[in-house]
Tab-separated table of C-alpha atoms in Angstrom:
chain	number	residue	atom	x	y	z
A	1	MET	CA	-41.418	18.885	18.232
A	2	ARG	CA	-37.974	19.336	17.537
A	3	ARG	CA	-37.041	21.708	20.060
A	4	TRP	CA	-38.010	18.941	22.784
A	5	LEU	CA	-36.098	16.255	20.924
A	6	LEU	CA	-33.233	18.038	20.818
A	7	LEU	CA	-33.946	19.042	24.934
A	8	GLY	CA	-34.256	15.008	25.537
A	9	LEU	CA	-31.283	14.775	23.745
A	10	LEU	CA	-29.161	17.063	26.299
A	11	PRO	CA	-28.613	14.051	28.676
A	12	LEU	CA	-26.675	12.244	26.959
A	13	PRO	CA	-23.522	14.112	26.528
A	14	LEU	CA	-23.709	14.883	30.627
A	15	ALA	CA	-24.081	11.105	30.958
A	16	PHE	CA	-21.376	10.014	28.479
A	17	ALA	CA	-18.932	12.485	30.412
A	18	SER	CA	-20.419	11.210	34.140
A	19	LEU	CA	-19.615	7.890	32.662
A	20	LEU	CA	-15.962	8.552	31.644
A	21	LEU	CA	-15.190	10.622	34.809
A	22	ALA	CA	-16.995	7.212	36.880
A	23	THR	CA	-14.209	4.948	35.300
A	24	ALA	CA	-11.572	6.966	34.332
A	25	GLU	CA	-8.497	5.476	36.056
A	26	SER	CA	-5.190	6.859	37.312
A	27	GLN	CA	-3.429	3.387	36.609
A	28	PRO	CA	-3.115	2.166	32.723
A	29	LEU	CA	-4.459	-1.690	32.751
A	30	VAL	CA	-1.637	-1.953	29.874
A	31	SER	CA	1.825	-0.196	30.354
A	32	ARG	CA	4.608	-1.215	27.466
A	33	SER	CA	6.520	-0.025	24.913
A	34	ASP	CA	5.189	0.888	21.473
A	35	SER	CA	8.342	-1.444	20.082
A	36	ILE	CA	8.321	-4.231	17.397
A	37	SER	CA	10.185	-7.188	18.397
A	38	SER	CA	12.072	-8.990	15.456
A	39	THR	CA	10.985	-12.230	16.726
A	40	SER	CA	7.140	-10.556	15.663
A	41	ILE	CA	8.284	-9.778	11.940
A	42	ALA	CA	9.581	-13.487	11.646
A	43	ASP	CA	6.262	-14.650	13.020
A	44	ALA	CA	4.647	-12.636	10.212
A	45	ARG	CA	6.729	-13.577	7.484
A	46	ARG	CA	6.254	-17.872	8.633
A	47	LEU	CA	2.736	-16.851	8.336
A	48	LEU	CA	2.458	-15.486	4.898
A	49	ALA	CA	4.884	-18.277	3.659
A	50	SER	CA	2.959	-20.597	4.766
A	51	ASN	CA	-0.623	-19.302	4.234
A	52	ASP	CA	0.803	-17.633	0.820
A	53	PRO	CA	-2.342	-16.295	-1.064
A	54	ARG	CA	-0.752	-16.647	-4.500
A	55	ARG	CA	-1.079	-20.826	-3.692
A	56	LEU	CA	-4.387	-20.533	-3.024
A	57	ARG	CA	-8.020	-20.912	-4.908
A	58	ARG	CA	-10.956	-20.095	-4.138
A	59	GLY	CA	-12.496	-22.247	-1.779
A	60	ASP	CA	-9.586	-24.040	-0.807
A	61	GLU	CA	-9.782	-24.744	3.371
A	62	ARG	CA	-6.877	-23.662	5.226
A	63	THR	CA	-6.090	-23.787	9.019
A	64	ALA	CA	-4.106	-20.583	10.031
A	65	LEU	CA	-1.493	-21.133	13.304
A	66	ILE	CA	-1.250	-17.572	14.313
A	67	PRO	CA	1.084	-17.094	17.289
A	68	VAL	CA	-0.441	-15.144	20.257
A	69	GLY	CA	2.736	-13.153	20.476
A	70	LEU	CA	2.080	-11.604	17.209
A	71	ILE	CA	-1.535	-10.210	18.106
A	72	ASP	CA	-0.534	-8.877	20.964
A	73	THR	CA	1.999	-7.192	18.890
A	74	THR	CA	-0.309	-5.739	16.531
A	75	ILE	CA	-2.853	-4.754	18.781
A	76	ASN	CA	-0.439	-2.853	20.855
A	77	HIS	CA	0.690	-1.053	17.766
A	78	PHE	CA	-3.063	-0.195	16.513
A	79	ALA	CA	-3.505	1.089	20.319
A	80	SER	CA	-0.180	3.159	19.698
A	81	ARG	CA	-0.783	4.706	16.373
A	82	SER	CA	-5.154	5.153	16.256
A	83	LEU	CA	-5.846	5.771	19.886
A	84	GLY	CA	-2.437	6.941	21.713
A	85	GLY	CA	-2.929	4.227	24.039
A	86	ARG	CA	-1.567	0.471	24.317
A	87	GLY	CA	-3.584	-2.604	24.231
A	88	ALA	CA	-2.532	-5.977	24.765
A	89	PHE	CA	-3.581	-9.741	23.839
A	90	VAL	CA	-3.489	-12.749	26.087
A	91	VAL	CA	-4.920	-16.510	25.820
A	92	VAL	CA	-6.046	-17.830	29.028
A	93	GLU	CA	-7.728	-21.600	29.269
A	94	GLN	CA	-9.899	-21.372	25.902
A	95	ARG	CA	-10.827	-17.746	25.828
A	96	GLY	CA	-8.896	-15.090	24.497
A	97	GLU	CA	-8.515	-11.194	25.921
A	98	ILE	CA	-7.960	-7.871	24.365
A	99	ARG	CA	-7.072	-5.387	27.011
A	100	LEU	CA	-6.650	-1.405	26.188
A	101	SER	CA	-5.169	1.331	28.088
A	102	VAL	CA	-6.306	4.949	26.499
A	103	PRO	CA	-5.266	8.288	28.160
A	104	LEU	CA	-8.056	10.672	28.404
A	105	PRO	CA	-7.529	14.379	27.776
A	106	GLY	CA	-9.528	16.981	29.814
A	107	PHE	CA	-9.019	15.513	33.568
A	108	PRO	CA	-6.652	17.096	36.185
A	109	GLY	CA	-3.357	14.294	35.899
A	110	THR	CA	-3.088	11.366	33.475
A	111	ARG	CA	-6.685	9.323	33.387
A	112	TYR	CA	-6.991	6.137	31.439
A	113	LEU	CA	-9.793	4.340	30.247
A	114	ASN	CA	-9.235	0.347	30.765
A	115	VAL	CA	-10.721	-1.848	28.604
A	116	ARG	CA	-11.193	-5.405	28.667
A	117	ALA	CA	-13.171	-8.031	26.039
A	118	VAL	CA	-13.096	-11.434	26.386
A	119	ILE	CA	-13.954	-13.698	22.876
A	120	GLY	CA	-14.849	-16.966	23.322
A	121	GLU	CA	-14.189	-20.314	20.659
A	122	ALA	CA	-16.510	-20.708	18.280
A	123	ASP	CA	-17.766	-21.925	14.727
A	124	GLY	CA	-17.212	-18.420	12.519
A	125	ARG	CA	-16.568	-15.659	14.337
A	126	PRO	CA	-15.631	-15.653	17.750
A	127	PRO	CA	-18.083	-13.973	20.134
A	128	ILE	CA	-17.136	-11.355	23.143
A	129	THR	CA	-18.284	-13.314	25.962
A	130	ALA	CA	-17.030	-10.996	28.635
A	131	ALA	CA	-16.152	-7.295	29.137
A	132	SER	CA	-15.588	-4.286	31.177
A	133	VAL	CA	-14.668	-0.596	31.373
A	134	ALA	CA	-12.698	-0.256	34.531
A	135	ALA	CA	-14.477	-2.082	37.187
A	136	LEU	CA	-17.961	-1.628	35.280
A	137	PRO	CA	-19.001	-4.960	33.783
A	138	LEU	CA	-21.142	-4.717	30.311
A	139	PRO	CA	-23.197	-7.032	28.892
A	140	ALA	CA	-21.543	-8.993	26.151
A	141	TRP	CA	-24.716	-7.451	23.787
A	142	LEU	CA	-23.779	-4.128	24.748
A	143	ALA	CA	-19.984	-5.207	24.032
A	144	GLU	CA	-20.722	-6.525	20.865
A	145	LEU	CA	-22.788	-3.499	19.626
A	146	VAL	CA	-20.159	-0.545	20.383
A	147	ALA	CA	-17.474	-2.943	18.519
A	148	ALA	CA	-20.085	-2.969	15.593
A	149	ALA	CA	-19.929	0.657	15.971
A	150	VAL	CA	-16.462	1.070	16.027
A	151	ILE	CA	-16.059	-0.858	12.998
A	152	ARG	CA	-18.213	0.997	11.090
A	153	ALA	CA	-16.548	4.435	12.426
A	154	ALA	CA	-13.142	3.003	11.667
A	155	GLY	CA	-14.781	2.672	7.693
A	156	VAL	CA	-13.478	-1.230	8.330
A	157	ALA	CA	-17.080	-3.114	7.708
A	158	ASP	CA	-16.558	-4.272	4.361
A	159	GLN	CA	-13.298	-5.635	5.546
A	160	TRP	CA	-14.854	-6.942	8.354
A	161	GLN	CA	-17.464	-8.530	6.891
A	162	ALA	CA	-15.216	-10.198	4.232
A	163	ALA	CA	-13.072	-11.528	7.129
A	164	GLU	CA	-16.849	-12.984	8.786
A	165	GLN	CA	-17.743	-14.751	5.955
A	166	ALA	CA	-14.288	-17.005	5.429
A	167	ILE	CA	-13.912	-17.796	9.068
A	168	ARG	CA	-15.136	-21.566	9.743
A	169	ARG	CA	-13.729	-21.781	13.377
A	170	VAL	CA	-11.207	-20.124	16.108
A	171	ASP	CA	-9.662	-22.295	18.658
A	172	PHE	CA	-7.071	-20.513	21.303
A	173	ASP	CA	-4.377	-22.795	22.109
A	174	ALA	CA	-2.603	-21.538	25.056
A	175	GLY	CA	-0.272	-24.363	25.270
A	176	GLY	CA	0.800	-24.112	21.979
A	177	GLY	CA	0.906	-19.985	21.971
A	178	ASN	CA	-1.287	-19.849	18.714
A	179	VAL	CA	-4.981	-18.538	17.823
A	180	VAL	CA	-5.855	-21.689	15.044
A	181	VAL	CA	-8.109	-20.220	12.308
A	182	ARG	CA	-9.870	-22.469	9.921
A	183	TYR	CA	-10.821	-20.583	6.774
A	184	VAL	CA	-11.746	-20.715	3.343
A	185	TRP	CA	-9.631	-18.963	0.922
A	186	GLN	CA	-11.753	-16.304	-1.246
A	187	PRO	CA	-9.708	-13.908	-3.198
A	188	GLU	CA	-11.521	-10.818	-2.260
A	189	LEU	CA	-10.211	-11.223	0.813
A	190	LEU	CA	-6.713	-10.278	-0.393
A	191	GLU	CA	-8.472	-6.811	-2.028
A	192	GLN	CA	-9.979	-5.957	0.974
A	193	ALA	CA	-6.379	-6.182	2.443
A	194	ARG	CA	-4.932	-4.134	-0.024
A	195	SER	CA	-8.181	-1.391	0.166
A	196	LEU	CA	-7.275	-1.643	3.712
A	197	ALA	CA	-3.578	-0.432	3.228
A	198	VAL	CA	-3.827	1.582	0.219
A	199	THR	CA	-6.570	3.700	-0.229
A	200	ALA	CA	-7.197	5.230	-3.949
A	201	ASP	CA	-5.837	8.670	-3.469
A	202	ASP	CA	-2.652	6.850	-1.886
A	203	VAL	CA	-2.715	4.826	-5.159
A	204	ASP	CA	-2.868	8.163	-6.967
A	205	ASN	CA	0.023	9.660	-5.226
A	206	LEU	CA	1.767	5.950	-5.726
A	207	ARG	CA	1.111	6.503	-9.479
A	208	ALA	CA	2.430	9.980	-9.188
A	209	ALA	CA	5.731	9.415	-8.130
A	210	GLN	CA	6.515	6.398	-10.114
A	211	ALA	CA	5.967	8.580	-13.289
A	212	ALA	CA	8.667	11.307	-11.086
A	213	LEU	CA	11.066	8.569	-10.873
A	214	ALA	CA	10.835	7.311	-14.176
A	215	GLY	CA	11.200	11.224	-15.524
A	216	LEU	CA	14.237	11.671	-13.315
A	217	LEU	CA	16.094	8.541	-13.995
A	218	ASP	CA	15.249	8.766	-17.799
A	219	HIS	CA	18.740	10.746	-18.606
A	220	ARG	CA	20.878	8.664	-16.581
A	221	ALA	CA	23.542	6.541	-17.463
A	222	GLY	CA	22.940	3.022	-16.490
A	223	THR	CA	26.584	2.390	-14.839
A	224	ALA	CA	27.694	5.800	-13.282
A	225	PRO	CA	26.762	5.674	-9.790
A	226	VAL	CA	24.091	8.896	-8.504
A	227	PRO	CA	24.174	10.053	-5.245
A	228	LEU	CA	20.977	8.991	-3.550
A	229	ALA	CA	20.232	12.999	-2.756
A	230	GLN	CA	19.957	14.064	-6.553
A	231	VAL	CA	17.135	12.035	-7.235
A	232	LEU	CA	15.614	11.598	-3.677
A	233	LEU	CA	15.338	15.427	-3.066
A	234	PRO	CA	13.830	16.389	-6.298
A	235	LEU	CA	11.391	13.443	-6.230
A	236	LEU	CA	10.084	14.699	-2.557
A	237	ARG	CA	9.440	18.175	-4.596
A	238	CYS	CA	7.910	17.018	-7.399
A	239	CYS	CA	4.432	16.397	-6.517
A	240	SER	CA	4.586	17.362	-2.959
A	241	GLU	CA	1.549	20.081	-3.443
A	242	ARG	CA	-0.959	17.962	-5.148
A	243	SER	CA	-0.954	15.811	-1.363
A	244	PRO	CA	0.414	15.552	2.293
A	245	ARG	CA	0.598	11.744	1.810
A	246	TYR	CA	2.343	12.202	-1.541
A	247	GLY	CA	6.079	12.349	0.275
A	248	HIS	CA	5.173	8.982	1.609
A	249	ALA	CA	4.031	7.342	-1.504
A	250	ALA	CA	7.353	8.830	-2.951
A	251	LEU	CA	9.596	6.657	-0.145
A	252	LEU	CA	7.403	3.804	-1.164
A	253	VAL	CA	7.813	3.965	-5.106
A	254	LEU	CA	11.842	4.859	-4.320
A	255	ALA	CA	11.965	1.715	-1.574
A	256	ALA	CA	10.546	-0.527	-4.367
A	257	TYR	CA	13.062	0.593	-6.823
A	258	LEU	CA	16.025	0.076	-4.734
A	259	SER	CA	15.034	-3.152	-3.432
A	260	GLY	CA	14.120	-4.795	-7.132
A	261	HIS	CA	10.334	-5.572	-6.016
A	262	SER	CA	7.824	-4.351	-8.464
A	263	LEU	CA	4.699	-2.246	-6.868
A	264	ALA	CA	2.702	-4.279	-9.289
A	265	HIS	CA	2.857	-7.411	-6.807
A	266	ALA	CA	0.088	-5.624	-4.615
A	267	LEU	CA	-0.891	-3.069	-6.803
A	268	PRO	CA	-2.038	-4.928	-10.117
A	269	GLU	CA	-2.880	-1.217	-11.819
A	270	ALA	CA	1.059	-0.633	-11.759
A	271	ARG	CA	1.801	-2.854	-14.111
A	272	SER	CA	1.088	0.350	-16.692
A	273	TRP	CA	2.917	2.545	-14.780
A	274	PRO	CA	6.130	3.952	-16.489
A	275	ARG	CA	9.071	2.024	-15.658
A	276	ALA	CA	12.230	3.817	-14.528
A	277	ARG	CA	15.492	2.669	-16.242
A	278	ARG	CA	18.244	0.850	-13.738
A	279	VAL	CA	20.556	3.202	-12.328
A	280	ARG	CA	23.147	2.681	-9.398
A	281	LEU	CA	21.962	4.866	-6.527
A	282	VAL	CA	24.581	5.487	-3.936
A	283	LEU	CA	25.121	6.348	-0.590
A	284	HIS	CA	28.245	7.662	1.037
A	285	GLY	CA	28.900	5.645	-1.930
A	286	ARG	CA	27.173	2.508	-1.150
A	287	TYR	CA	24.248	0.817	-2.916
A	288	ASP	CA	23.653	-0.936	0.110
A	289	SER	CA	23.255	1.526	1.942
A	290	ALA	CA	21.179	3.807	-0.039
A	291	GLN	CA	18.528	0.654	-0.305
A	292	HIS	CA	18.746	0.389	3.515
A	293	PHE	CA	17.527	4.381	3.955
A	294	ALA	CA	15.235	3.986	1.738
A	295	VAL	CA	13.291	0.689	2.731
A	296	SER	CA	13.979	1.769	6.698
A	297	ALA	CA	12.431	5.415	5.497
A	298	ALA	CA	9.155	3.959	3.888
A	299	LEU	CA	9.018	1.535	6.235
A	300	ALA	CA	8.676	4.522	8.973
A	301	ALA	CA	6.789	6.702	6.805
A	302	TRP	CA	4.222	3.586	6.537
A	303	ALA	CA	4.136	1.453	9.636
A	304	GLY	CA	5.419	3.948	11.846
A	305	GLU	CA	8.702	3.779	13.538
A	306	PRO	CA	8.868	0.884	15.789
A	307	ALA	CA	7.984	-1.354	13.076
A	308	ALA	CA	10.876	-0.067	10.828
A	309	ASN	CA	12.954	-0.830	13.220
A	310	ALA	CA	12.186	-4.485	13.873
A	311	ILE	CA	12.553	-5.198	10.585
A	312	GLY	CA	15.644	-3.508	10.281
A	313	VAL	CA	16.928	-5.692	13.160
A	314	ASP	CA	15.031	-9.032	11.585
A	315	LYS	CA	16.758	-7.850	8.146
A	316	GLU	CA	20.046	-7.879	10.021
A	317	LEU	CA	19.432	-10.939	11.675
A	318	ARG	CA	18.924	-12.949	8.119
A	319	ASP	CA	21.577	-10.919	6.513
A	320	ALA	CA	24.184	-12.268	9.305
A	321	ARG	CA	22.992	-15.734	8.871
A	322	GLY	CA	23.120	-15.454	4.981
A	323	GLY	CA	26.509	-14.273	5.373
A	324	SER	CA	25.401	-10.597	3.499
A	325	GLY	CA	27.139	-7.064	4.759
């Protein structure tokens, strides 16, 4: 019986390969760079400021105006980092449309899988109302099944469910250039967002890096400037054998230290970690150069170089307006 079942399953990979062959296209639907504009970073800052979770209580009803450009940038960043492709988001009338182009390996020349998904306005989570792969239309119900499978495969089913429960209404405002999301705040949303950004292994690495930094600075005098390299290199070497991502953690810990921000704002458990004494770390004799280097390196490690560049430009613009160097 098992043998016949296996024989019956053999055509499935062939059918999938045939589908890819039939829908692969020579030109991408989305062709753009993976850069992130400083405008998107500024939009994200404003969105967070107007929906600050520290000021929200359970059950508070809020309306978030999410710029279409910010969603567009986020989807492209995800497609670039996770799929090696490109993505886009547009609003046409009362509908949103996600577009993806992913290069397919194993084909002669460069071939692309081009996907469209149209999302309609709705109470609760907005449904997929139409979808296509290249010129092949997909039934909406099939697109929903595929989307659910992708969410599960990506390991974000719990986070997606929490967001679904919080959303009350989604509208697309093409004239205003916003996606209007009405939601009910639940503190679990913040915890789910943290779990997406920082895994349990990341927390272990951050704890080790914080302890290592505290140990490296414990004997340093607080007034004399210390070259950044004298701390950065030992910090990176300290626990590098424990995890490939320890270096990411070390850079984030150092960036938080130099910028004066506590990791406890994002990770409550960090309140009990060893505290590093305040020392003046410098790069080429300047504290602000050391700070800029560490923050940029951490952003590049955690969010990717395009995000680091965009945040750096945004900071320079804000510094220029504020008169700082």
